[in-house]
Coordinates of C-alpha atoms in Angstrom, one line a residue:
Chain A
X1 CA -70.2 60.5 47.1
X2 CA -71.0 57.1 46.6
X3 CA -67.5 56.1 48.2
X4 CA -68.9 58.3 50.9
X5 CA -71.9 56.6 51.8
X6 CA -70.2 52.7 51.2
X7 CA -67.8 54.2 54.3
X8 CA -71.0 55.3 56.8
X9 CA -72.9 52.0 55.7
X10 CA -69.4 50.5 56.8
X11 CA -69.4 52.4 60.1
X12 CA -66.7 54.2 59.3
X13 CA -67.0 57.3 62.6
X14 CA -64.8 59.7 60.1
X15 CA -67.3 59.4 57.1
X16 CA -69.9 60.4 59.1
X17 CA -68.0 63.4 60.2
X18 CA -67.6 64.4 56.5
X19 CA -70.5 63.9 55.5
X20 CA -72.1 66.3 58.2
X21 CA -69.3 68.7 57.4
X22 CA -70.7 69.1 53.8
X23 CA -74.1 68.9 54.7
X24 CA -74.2 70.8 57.8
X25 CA -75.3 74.1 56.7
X26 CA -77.8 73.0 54.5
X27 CA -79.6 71.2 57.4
X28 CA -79.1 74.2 59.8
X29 CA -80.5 77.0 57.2
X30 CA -82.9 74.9 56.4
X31 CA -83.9 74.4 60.3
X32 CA -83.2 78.0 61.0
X33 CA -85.6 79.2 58.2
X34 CA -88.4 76.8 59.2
X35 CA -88.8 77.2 62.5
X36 CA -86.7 80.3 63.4
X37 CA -85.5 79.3 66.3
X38 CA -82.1 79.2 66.3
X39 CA -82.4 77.9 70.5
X40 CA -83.1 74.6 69.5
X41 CA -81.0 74.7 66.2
X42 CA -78.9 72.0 67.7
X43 CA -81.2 69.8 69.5
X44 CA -82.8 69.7 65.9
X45 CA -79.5 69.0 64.1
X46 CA -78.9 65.7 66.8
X47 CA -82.5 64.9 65.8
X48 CA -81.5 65.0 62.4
X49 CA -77.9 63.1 63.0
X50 CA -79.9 60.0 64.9
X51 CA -82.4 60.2 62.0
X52 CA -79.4 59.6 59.3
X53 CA -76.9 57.0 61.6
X54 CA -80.1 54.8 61.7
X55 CA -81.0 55.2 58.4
X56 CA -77.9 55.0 56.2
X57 CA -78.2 51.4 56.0
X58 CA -81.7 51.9 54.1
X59 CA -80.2 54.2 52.2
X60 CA -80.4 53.6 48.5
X61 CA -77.4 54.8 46.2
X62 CA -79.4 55.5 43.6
X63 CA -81.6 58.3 45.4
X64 CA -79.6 61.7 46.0
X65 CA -78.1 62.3 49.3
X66 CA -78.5 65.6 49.8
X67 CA -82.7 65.4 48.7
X68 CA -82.4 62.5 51.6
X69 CA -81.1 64.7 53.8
X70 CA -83.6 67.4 53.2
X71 CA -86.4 65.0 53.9
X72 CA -84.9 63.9 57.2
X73 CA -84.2 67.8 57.9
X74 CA -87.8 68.9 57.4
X75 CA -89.5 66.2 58.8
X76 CA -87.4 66.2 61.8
X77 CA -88.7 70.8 62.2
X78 CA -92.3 70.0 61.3
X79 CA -92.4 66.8 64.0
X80 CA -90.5 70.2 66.4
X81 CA -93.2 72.8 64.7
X82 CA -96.1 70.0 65.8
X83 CA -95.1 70.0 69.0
X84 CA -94.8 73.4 69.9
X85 CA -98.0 73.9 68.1
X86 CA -100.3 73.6 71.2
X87 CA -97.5 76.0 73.3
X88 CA -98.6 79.5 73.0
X89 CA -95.5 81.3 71.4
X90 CA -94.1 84.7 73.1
X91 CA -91.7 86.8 71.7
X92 CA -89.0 87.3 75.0
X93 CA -88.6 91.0 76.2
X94 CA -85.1 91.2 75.8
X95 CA -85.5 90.1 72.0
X96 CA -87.9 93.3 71.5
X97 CA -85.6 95.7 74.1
X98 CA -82.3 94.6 71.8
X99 CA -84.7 94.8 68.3
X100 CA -85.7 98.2 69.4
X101 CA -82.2 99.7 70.1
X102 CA -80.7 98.2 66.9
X103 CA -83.6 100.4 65.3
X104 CA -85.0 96.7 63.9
X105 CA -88.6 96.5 63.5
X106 CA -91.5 97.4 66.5
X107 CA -92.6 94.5 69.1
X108 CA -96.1 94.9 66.6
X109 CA -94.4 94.5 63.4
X110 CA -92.4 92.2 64.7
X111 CA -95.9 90.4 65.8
X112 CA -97.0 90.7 62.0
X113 CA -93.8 89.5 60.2
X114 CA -93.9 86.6 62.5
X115 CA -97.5 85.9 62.5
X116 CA -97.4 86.3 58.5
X117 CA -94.6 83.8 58.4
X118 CA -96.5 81.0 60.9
X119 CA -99.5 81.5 58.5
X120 CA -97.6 81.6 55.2
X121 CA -95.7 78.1 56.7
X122 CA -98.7 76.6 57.9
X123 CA -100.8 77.0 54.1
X124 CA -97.5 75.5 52.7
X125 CA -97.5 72.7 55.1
X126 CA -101.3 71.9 53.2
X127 CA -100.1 71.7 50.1
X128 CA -100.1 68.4 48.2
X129 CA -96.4 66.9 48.5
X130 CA -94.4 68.2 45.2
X131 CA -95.6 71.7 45.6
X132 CA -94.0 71.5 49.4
X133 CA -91.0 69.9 48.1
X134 CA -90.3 72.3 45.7
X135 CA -91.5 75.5 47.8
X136 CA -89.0 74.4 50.8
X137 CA -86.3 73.9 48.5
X138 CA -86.9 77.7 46.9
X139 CA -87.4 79.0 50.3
X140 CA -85.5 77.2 53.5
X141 CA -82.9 75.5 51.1
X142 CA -81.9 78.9 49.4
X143 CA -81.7 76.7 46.3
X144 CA -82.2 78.5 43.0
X145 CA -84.7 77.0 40.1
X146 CA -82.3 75.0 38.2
X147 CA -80.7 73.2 41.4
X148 CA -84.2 72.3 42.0
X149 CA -85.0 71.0 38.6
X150 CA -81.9 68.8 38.9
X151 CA -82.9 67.8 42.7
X152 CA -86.3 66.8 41.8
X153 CA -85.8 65.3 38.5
X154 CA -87.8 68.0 36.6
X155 CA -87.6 70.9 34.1
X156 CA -87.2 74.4 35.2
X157 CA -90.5 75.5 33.6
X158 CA -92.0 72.9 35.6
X159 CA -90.5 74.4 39.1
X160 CA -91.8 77.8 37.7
X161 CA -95.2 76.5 36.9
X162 CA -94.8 75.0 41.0
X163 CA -93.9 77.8 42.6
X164 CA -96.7 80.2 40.7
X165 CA -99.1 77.8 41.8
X166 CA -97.7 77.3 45.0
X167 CA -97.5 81.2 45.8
X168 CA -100.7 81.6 44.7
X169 CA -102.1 79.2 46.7
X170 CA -100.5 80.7 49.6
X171 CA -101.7 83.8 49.0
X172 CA -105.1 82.6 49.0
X173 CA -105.0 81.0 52.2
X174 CA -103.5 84.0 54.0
X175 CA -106.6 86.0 52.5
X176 CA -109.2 83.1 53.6
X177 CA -107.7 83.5 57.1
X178 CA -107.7 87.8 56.6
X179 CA -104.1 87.7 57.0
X180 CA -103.5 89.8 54.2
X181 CA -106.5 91.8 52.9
Chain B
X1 CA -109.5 91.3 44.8
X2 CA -108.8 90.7 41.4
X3 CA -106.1 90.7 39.9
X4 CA -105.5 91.6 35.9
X5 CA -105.5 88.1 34.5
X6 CA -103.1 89.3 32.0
X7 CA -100.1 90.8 34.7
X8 CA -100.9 87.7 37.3
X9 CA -98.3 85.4 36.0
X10 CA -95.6 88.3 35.2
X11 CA -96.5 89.8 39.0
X12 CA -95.2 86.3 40.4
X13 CA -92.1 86.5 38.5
X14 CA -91.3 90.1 39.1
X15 CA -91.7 88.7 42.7
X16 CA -89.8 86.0 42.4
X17 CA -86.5 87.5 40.9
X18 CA -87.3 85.7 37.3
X19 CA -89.4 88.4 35.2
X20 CA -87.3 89.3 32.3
X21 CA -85.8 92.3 31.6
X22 CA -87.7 93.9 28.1
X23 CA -91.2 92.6 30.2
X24 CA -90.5 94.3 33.2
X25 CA -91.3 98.2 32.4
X26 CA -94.8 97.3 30.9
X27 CA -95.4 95.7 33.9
X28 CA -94.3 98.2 36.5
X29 CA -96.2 101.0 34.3
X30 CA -99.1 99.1 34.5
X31 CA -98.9 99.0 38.4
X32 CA -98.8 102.2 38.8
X33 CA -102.2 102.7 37.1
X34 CA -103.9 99.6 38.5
X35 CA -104.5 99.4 42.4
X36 CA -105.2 96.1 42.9
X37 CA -102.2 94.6 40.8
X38 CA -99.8 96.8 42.7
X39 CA -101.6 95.6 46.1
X40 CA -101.6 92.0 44.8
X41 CA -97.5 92.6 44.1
X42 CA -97.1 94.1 47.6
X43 CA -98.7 91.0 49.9
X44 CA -97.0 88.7 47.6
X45 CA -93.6 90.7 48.7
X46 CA -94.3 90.3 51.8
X47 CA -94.9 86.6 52.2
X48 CA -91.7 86.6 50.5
X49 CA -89.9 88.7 52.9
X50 CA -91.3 86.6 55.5
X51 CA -90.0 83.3 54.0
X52 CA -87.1 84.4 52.5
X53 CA -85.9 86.2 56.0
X54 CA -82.2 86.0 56.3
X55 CA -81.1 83.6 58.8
X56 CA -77.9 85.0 60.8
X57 CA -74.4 83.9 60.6
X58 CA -73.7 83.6 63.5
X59 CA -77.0 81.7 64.8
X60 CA -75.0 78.5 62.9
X61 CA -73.1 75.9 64.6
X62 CA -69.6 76.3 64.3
X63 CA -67.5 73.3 63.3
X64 CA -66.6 71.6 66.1
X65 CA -70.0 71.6 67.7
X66 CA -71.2 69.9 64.9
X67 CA -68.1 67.6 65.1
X68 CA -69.0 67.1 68.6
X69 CA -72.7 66.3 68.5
X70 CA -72.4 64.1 65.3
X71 CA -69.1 62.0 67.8
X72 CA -72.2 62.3 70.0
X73 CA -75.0 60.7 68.6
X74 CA -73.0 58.3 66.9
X75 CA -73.3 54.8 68.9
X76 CA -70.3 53.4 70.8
X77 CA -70.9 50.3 68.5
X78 CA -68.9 51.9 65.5
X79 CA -66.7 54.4 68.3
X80 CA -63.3 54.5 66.7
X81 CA -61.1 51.4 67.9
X82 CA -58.5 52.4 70.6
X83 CA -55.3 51.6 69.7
X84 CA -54.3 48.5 71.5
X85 CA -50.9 47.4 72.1
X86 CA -50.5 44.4 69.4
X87 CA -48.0 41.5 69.6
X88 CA -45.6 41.5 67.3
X89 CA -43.1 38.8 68.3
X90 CA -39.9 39.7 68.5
X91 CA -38.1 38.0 70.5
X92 CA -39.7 34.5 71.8
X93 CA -40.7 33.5 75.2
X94 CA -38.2 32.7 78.5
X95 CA -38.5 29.2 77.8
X96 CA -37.1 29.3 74.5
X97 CA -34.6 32.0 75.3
X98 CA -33.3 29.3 78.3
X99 CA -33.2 26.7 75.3
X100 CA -31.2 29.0 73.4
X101 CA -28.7 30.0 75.9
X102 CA -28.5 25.9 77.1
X103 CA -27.4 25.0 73.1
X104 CA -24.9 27.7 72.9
X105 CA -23.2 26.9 76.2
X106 CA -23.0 22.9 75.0
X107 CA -21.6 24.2 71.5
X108 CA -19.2 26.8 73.4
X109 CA -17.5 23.6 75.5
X110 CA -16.6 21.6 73.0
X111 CA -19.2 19.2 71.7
X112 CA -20.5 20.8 68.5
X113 CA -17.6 23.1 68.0
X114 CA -17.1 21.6 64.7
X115 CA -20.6 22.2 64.1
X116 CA -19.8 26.0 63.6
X117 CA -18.3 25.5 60.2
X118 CA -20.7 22.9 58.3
X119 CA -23.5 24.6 56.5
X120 CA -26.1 24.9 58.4
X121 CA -30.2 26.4 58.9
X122 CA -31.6 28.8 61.5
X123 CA -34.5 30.0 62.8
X124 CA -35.7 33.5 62.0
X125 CA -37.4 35.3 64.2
X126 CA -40.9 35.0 64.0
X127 CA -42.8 37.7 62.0
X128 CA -46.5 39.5 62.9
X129 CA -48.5 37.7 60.9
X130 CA -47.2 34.2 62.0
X131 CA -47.8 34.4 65.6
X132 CA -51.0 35.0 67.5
X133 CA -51.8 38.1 68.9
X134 CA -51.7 36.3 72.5
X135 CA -48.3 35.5 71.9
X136 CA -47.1 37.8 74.5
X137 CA -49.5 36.8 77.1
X138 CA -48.6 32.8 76.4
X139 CA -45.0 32.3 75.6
X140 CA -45.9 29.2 75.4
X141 CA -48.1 29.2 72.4
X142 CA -45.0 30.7 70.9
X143 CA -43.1 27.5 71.0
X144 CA -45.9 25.3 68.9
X145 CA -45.2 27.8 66.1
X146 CA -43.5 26.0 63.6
X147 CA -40.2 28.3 63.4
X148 CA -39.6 29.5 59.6
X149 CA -36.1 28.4 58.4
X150 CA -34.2 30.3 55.8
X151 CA -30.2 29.3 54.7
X152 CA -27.9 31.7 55.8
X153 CA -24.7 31.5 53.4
X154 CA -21.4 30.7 55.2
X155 CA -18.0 32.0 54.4
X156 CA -17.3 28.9 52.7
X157 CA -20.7 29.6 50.5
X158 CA -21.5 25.9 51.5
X159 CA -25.0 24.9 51.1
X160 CA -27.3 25.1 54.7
X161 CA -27.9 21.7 56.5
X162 CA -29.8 22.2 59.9
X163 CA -28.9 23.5 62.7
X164 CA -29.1 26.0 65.5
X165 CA -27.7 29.9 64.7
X166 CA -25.0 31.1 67.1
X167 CA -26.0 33.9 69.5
X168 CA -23.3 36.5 70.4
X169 CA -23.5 37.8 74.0
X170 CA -25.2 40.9 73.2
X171 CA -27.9 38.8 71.7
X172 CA -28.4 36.5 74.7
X173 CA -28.2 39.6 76.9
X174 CA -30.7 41.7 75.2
X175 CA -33.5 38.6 74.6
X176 CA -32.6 38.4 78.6
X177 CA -33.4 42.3 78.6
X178 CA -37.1 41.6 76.7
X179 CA -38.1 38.7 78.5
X180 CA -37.7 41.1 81.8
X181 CA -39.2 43.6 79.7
X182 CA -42.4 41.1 78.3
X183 CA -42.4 40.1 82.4
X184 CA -42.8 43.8 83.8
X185 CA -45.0 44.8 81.1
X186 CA -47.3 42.2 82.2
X187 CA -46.7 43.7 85.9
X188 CA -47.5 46.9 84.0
X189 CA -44.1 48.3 85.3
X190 CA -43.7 50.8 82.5
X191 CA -41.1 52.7 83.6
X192 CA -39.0 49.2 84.2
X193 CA -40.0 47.4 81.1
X194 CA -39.0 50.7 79.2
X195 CA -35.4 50.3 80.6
X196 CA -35.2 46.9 79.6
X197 CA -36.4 47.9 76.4
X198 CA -33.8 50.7 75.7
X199 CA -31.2 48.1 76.5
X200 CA -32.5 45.9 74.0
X201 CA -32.3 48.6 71.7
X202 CA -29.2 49.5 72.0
X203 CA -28.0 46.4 70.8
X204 CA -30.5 45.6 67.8
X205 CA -30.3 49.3 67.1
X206 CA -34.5 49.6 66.5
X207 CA -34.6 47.8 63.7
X208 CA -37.3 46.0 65.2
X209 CA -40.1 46.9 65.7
X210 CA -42.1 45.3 68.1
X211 CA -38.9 46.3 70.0
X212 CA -39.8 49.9 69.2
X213 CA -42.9 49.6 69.5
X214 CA -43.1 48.3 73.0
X215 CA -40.8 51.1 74.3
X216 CA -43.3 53.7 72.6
X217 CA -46.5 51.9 74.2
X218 CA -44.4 52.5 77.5
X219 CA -43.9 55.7 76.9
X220 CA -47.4 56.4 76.4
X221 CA -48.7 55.0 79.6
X222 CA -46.0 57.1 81.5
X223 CA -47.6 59.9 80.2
X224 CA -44.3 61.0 78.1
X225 CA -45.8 61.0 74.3
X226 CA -43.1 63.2 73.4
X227 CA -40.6 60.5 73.7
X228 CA -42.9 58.0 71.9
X229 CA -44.3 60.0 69.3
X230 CA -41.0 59.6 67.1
X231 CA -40.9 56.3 67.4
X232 CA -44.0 55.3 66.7
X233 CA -43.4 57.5 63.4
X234 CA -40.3 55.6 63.0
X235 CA -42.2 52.7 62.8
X236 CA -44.6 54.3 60.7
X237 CA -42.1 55.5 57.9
X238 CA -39.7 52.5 58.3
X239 CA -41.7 49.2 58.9
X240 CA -42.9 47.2 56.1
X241 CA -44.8 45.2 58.3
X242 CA -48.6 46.8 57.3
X243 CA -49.7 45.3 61.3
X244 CA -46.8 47.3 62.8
X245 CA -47.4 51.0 60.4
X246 CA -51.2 50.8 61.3
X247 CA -51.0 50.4 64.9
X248 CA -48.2 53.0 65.0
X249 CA -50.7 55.3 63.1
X250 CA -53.6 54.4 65.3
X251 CA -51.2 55.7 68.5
X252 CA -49.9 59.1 66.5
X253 CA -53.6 59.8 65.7
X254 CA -54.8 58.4 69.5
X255 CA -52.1 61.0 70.7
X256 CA -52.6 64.1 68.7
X257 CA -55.9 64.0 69.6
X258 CA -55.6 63.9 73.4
X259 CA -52.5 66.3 73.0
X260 CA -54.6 68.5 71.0
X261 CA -57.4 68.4 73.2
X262 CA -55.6 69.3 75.9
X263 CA -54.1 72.3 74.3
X264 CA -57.4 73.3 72.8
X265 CA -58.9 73.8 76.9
X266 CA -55.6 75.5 78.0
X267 CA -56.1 78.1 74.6
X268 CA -60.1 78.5 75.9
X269 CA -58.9 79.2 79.1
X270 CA -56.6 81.7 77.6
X271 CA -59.1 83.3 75.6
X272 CA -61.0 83.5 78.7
X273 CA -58.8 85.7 80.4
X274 CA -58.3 87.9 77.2
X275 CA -62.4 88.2 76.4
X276 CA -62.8 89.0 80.5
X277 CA -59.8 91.9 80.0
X278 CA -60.6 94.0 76.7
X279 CA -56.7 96.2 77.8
X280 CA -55.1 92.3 78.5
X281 CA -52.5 91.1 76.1
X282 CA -52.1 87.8 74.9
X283 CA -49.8 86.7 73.2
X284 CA -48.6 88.9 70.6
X285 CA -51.9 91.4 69.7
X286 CA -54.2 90.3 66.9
X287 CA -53.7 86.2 66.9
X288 CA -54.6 84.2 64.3
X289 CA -53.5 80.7 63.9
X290 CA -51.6 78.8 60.9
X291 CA -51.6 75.1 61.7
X292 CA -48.9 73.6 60.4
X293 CA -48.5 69.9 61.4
X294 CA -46.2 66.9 59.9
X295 CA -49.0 64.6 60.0
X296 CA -50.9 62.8 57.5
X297 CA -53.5 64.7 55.3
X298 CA -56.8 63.4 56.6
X299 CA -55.7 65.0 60.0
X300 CA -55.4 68.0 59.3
X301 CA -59.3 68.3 59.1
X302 CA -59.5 67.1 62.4
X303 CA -56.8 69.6 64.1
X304 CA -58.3 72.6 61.6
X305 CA -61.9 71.4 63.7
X306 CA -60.0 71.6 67.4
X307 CA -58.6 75.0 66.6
X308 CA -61.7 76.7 64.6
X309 CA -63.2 77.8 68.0
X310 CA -60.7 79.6 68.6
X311 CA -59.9 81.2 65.6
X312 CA -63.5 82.8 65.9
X313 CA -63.2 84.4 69.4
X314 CA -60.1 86.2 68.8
X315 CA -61.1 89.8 69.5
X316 CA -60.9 92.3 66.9
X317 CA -60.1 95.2 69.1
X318 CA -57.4 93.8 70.3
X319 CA -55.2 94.2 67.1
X320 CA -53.0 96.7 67.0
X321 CA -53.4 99.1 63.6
X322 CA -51.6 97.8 60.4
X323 CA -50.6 94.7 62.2
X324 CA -50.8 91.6 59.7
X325 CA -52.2 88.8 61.7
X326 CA -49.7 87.1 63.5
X327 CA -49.1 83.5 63.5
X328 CA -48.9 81.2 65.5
X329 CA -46.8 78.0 64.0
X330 CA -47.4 74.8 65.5
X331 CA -44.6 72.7 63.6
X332 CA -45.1 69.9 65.9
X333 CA -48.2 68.4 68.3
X334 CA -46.0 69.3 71.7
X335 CA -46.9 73.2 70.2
X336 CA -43.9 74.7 70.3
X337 CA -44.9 78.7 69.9
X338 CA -43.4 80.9 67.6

């Protein structure tokens, strides 16, 4: 990996081709399950590409690449989630007609699920930094509680004692705003 | 609500996929009797459900639109160098090549004759790395190089003095051929410099490169990489010369790529027809391609990338029943179909 990054600090175009090729999917699931909008999937994914060709060269070889990576990816879909804050979001018609006739879920379930989601995102989005770390890693980076021990350097009763608190205080927040009763 | 302070932790990991096994009935009994705790379970199952929604398959980015928006965003600052034509010296410049011709015609009436059969040194030609890559442009330059000498063992096995290598005909004619071909190269007369060239292969039989090289770089321009494709791997395989195997590389990759590119939009277009025409046959029914390519390993990422498109959109429906996928064998970059 090392060798890797030595070859994109070089300019090498074909090391950054690999190293998107292995790192590709994280980055999209991770978009797709943050913002769920697989429209703007690659304009984020660009986003993210710029974000890394400009800052390989700060890069330090000590630090992981792919917890780099991550940070770049979610920064990159809450800057996108900031934005589109303000714009009021619709679900389109054809989405519900082609939800309805695959026997998926109502236009107001759909409404809930996604309204449950915003909220459940936006109370993670307020917790301090670890428990966000470690929450988007179990979450959006479908990674299981050992990976994120080794990713963030800590034990797996640790992550455990994260995520309990974490759900919890999700939980909590969702009931402050009468999501969930 | 309140939850059972005693189930609260074991709730979360029930939730989460991590209760264990010999805890899980006590708990599940227990939610059954208690309202709240079964609620509690319930909301916390959903926010799962919400964050944990499967993303689709096919909402990812295939291969080679993430090979083409990383080729995107990356600046032109560290774009992959083309290939440009490098000078390796082969033959030097008109001037000298007059010179040459001049000494042999005083030795061939009479004055040096003698000459022939002391010992004696010659020049050799020049190699890559001694001569500037502007050598081509400024034959000139050429001539301050100081020429390498090495002893060349007469039938007597006399020790080499000095002196000036005989040229046989066929020599003086082919540098004759190069300089015309150096001269319309310059005019970028391809087609004419590539004539010149062959001629000058034909006597040196392509053991040089620059030689072969040239003829190849003609080639290209003239739009025939099928004719310069081998040599260029001829070079590749035979040179020893590391100047002359990269830039040969640099042109087999710079090919593939535009030969590959071009056959990827005639196989969209293709696919076009067949995705507009469910009954339409393409091709054997039921395509699916094997790449097979003589070219160096770390390429075949790159061709697997042009073709991945296309192994996607092939449609299902249009296989016949029981019908293994068929292949399609690309044993060379000019595609030849099996």
């Amino acid at each position: 990996m090392n060798e890797l990054i030595r070859r994109c600090k070089e300019g090498d175009r074909e090391a950054f081709h690999e190293l998107f090729e292995d790192y590709g999917e994280m980055i999209q699931r991770i978009s797709l399950r943050m913002t769920r909008k697989p429209e703007y999937l690659a304009d984020i994914f660009q986003e993210v590409v710029a974000r890394v060709i400009q800052g390989i060269g700060k890069f330090r070889q000590d630090a992981q690449l792919s917890t780099w990576l991550y940070r770049i990816t979610v920064n990159v879909n809450l800057d996108l989630l900031a934005r589109e804050k303000a714009r009021r979001d619709t679900v389109p018609l054809e989405a519900v007609a082609e939800s309805r006739e695959d026997g998926e879920p109502s236009p107001l379930e759909h409404a809930e699920k996604k309204q449950l989601f915003d909220k459940a995102r936006t109370a993670m989005a307020d917790l301090p930094g670890q428990f966000q770390e470690v929450l988007s890693l179990y979450y959006f980076a479908d990674r299981d509680i050992r990976e994120i021990a080794v990713q963030t350097k800590k034990t797996e009763s640790a992550i455990k004692s994260i995520l309990f608190k974490g759900r919890k205080a999700i939980v909590k927040a969702l009931r402050d705003q009468k999501v969930i009763v | 609500m309140i939850v059972c302070r005693r189930w609260k932790e074991s709730i979360h990991l029930l939730v989460g996929g991590h209760l264990d096994e010999s805890s899980r009935p006590a708990l599940l009994r227990h939610m059954e009797e208690c309202d709240k705790c079964r609620n509690f379970c319930q909301d916390l199952q959903k926010i799962e459900a919400a964050l944990r929604a499967p993303i689709s398959e096919k909402d990812l980015l295939s291969r080679s639109q993430i090979r083409s928006i990383v080729e995107r965003s990356l600046p032109d600052a560290i774009r992959k160098p083309i290939p440009a034509r490098r000078a390796i010296v082969f033959f030097p410049g008109p001037r000298i090549a007059w010179g040459f011709a001049a000494t042999l015609l005083v030795f061939l009436s009479g004055y040096g004759f003698h000459e022939l059969l002391k010992p004696q040194k010659i020049s050799s030609p020049p190699i890559a790395s001694d001569v500037p890559d502007n050598a081509h442009a400024k034959p000139e330059m050429f001539a301050q190089t100081p020429a390498k000498t090495v002893s060349r063992p007469t039938s007597q096995s006399r020790p080499a003095k000095s002196g000036v290598a005989p040229m046989s005909p066929e020599d003086i004619a082919a540098e004759g051929n190069y300089a015309i071909a150096n001269r319309l190269l310059k005019r970028r007369n391809f087609a004419g410099a590539a004539a010149a060239l062959q001629k000058v292969l034909a006597v040196h039989e392509a053991k040089h490169e620059k030689a072969m090289l040239d003829l190849a770089y003609c080639y290209s321009m003239l739009g025939q990489p099928q004719r310069a494709l081998p040599i260029y791997r001829a070079v590749a395989n035979g040179s020893r010369d590391p100047k002359a195997v990269e830039t040969a590389y640099n042109w087999i990759d710079s090919l593939l790529e535009v030969r590959l590119n071009a056959y990827a939009a005639a196989e969209e277009e293709r696919m076009t027809a067949v995705r507009n025409n469910p009954a339409g046959r393409w091709g054997k029914r039921g395509t699916y391609y094997l790449v097979q390519m003589p070219i160096r390993k770390e390429d075949s990422a790159k061709v697997d990338c042009l073709l991945e498109p296309f192994r996607r959109e092939i449609p299902y429906s249009n296989q016949a029943p029981g019908m293994s996928p068929q292949i399609i064998n690309v044993s060379s970059p000019w595609i030849g179909r099996d």
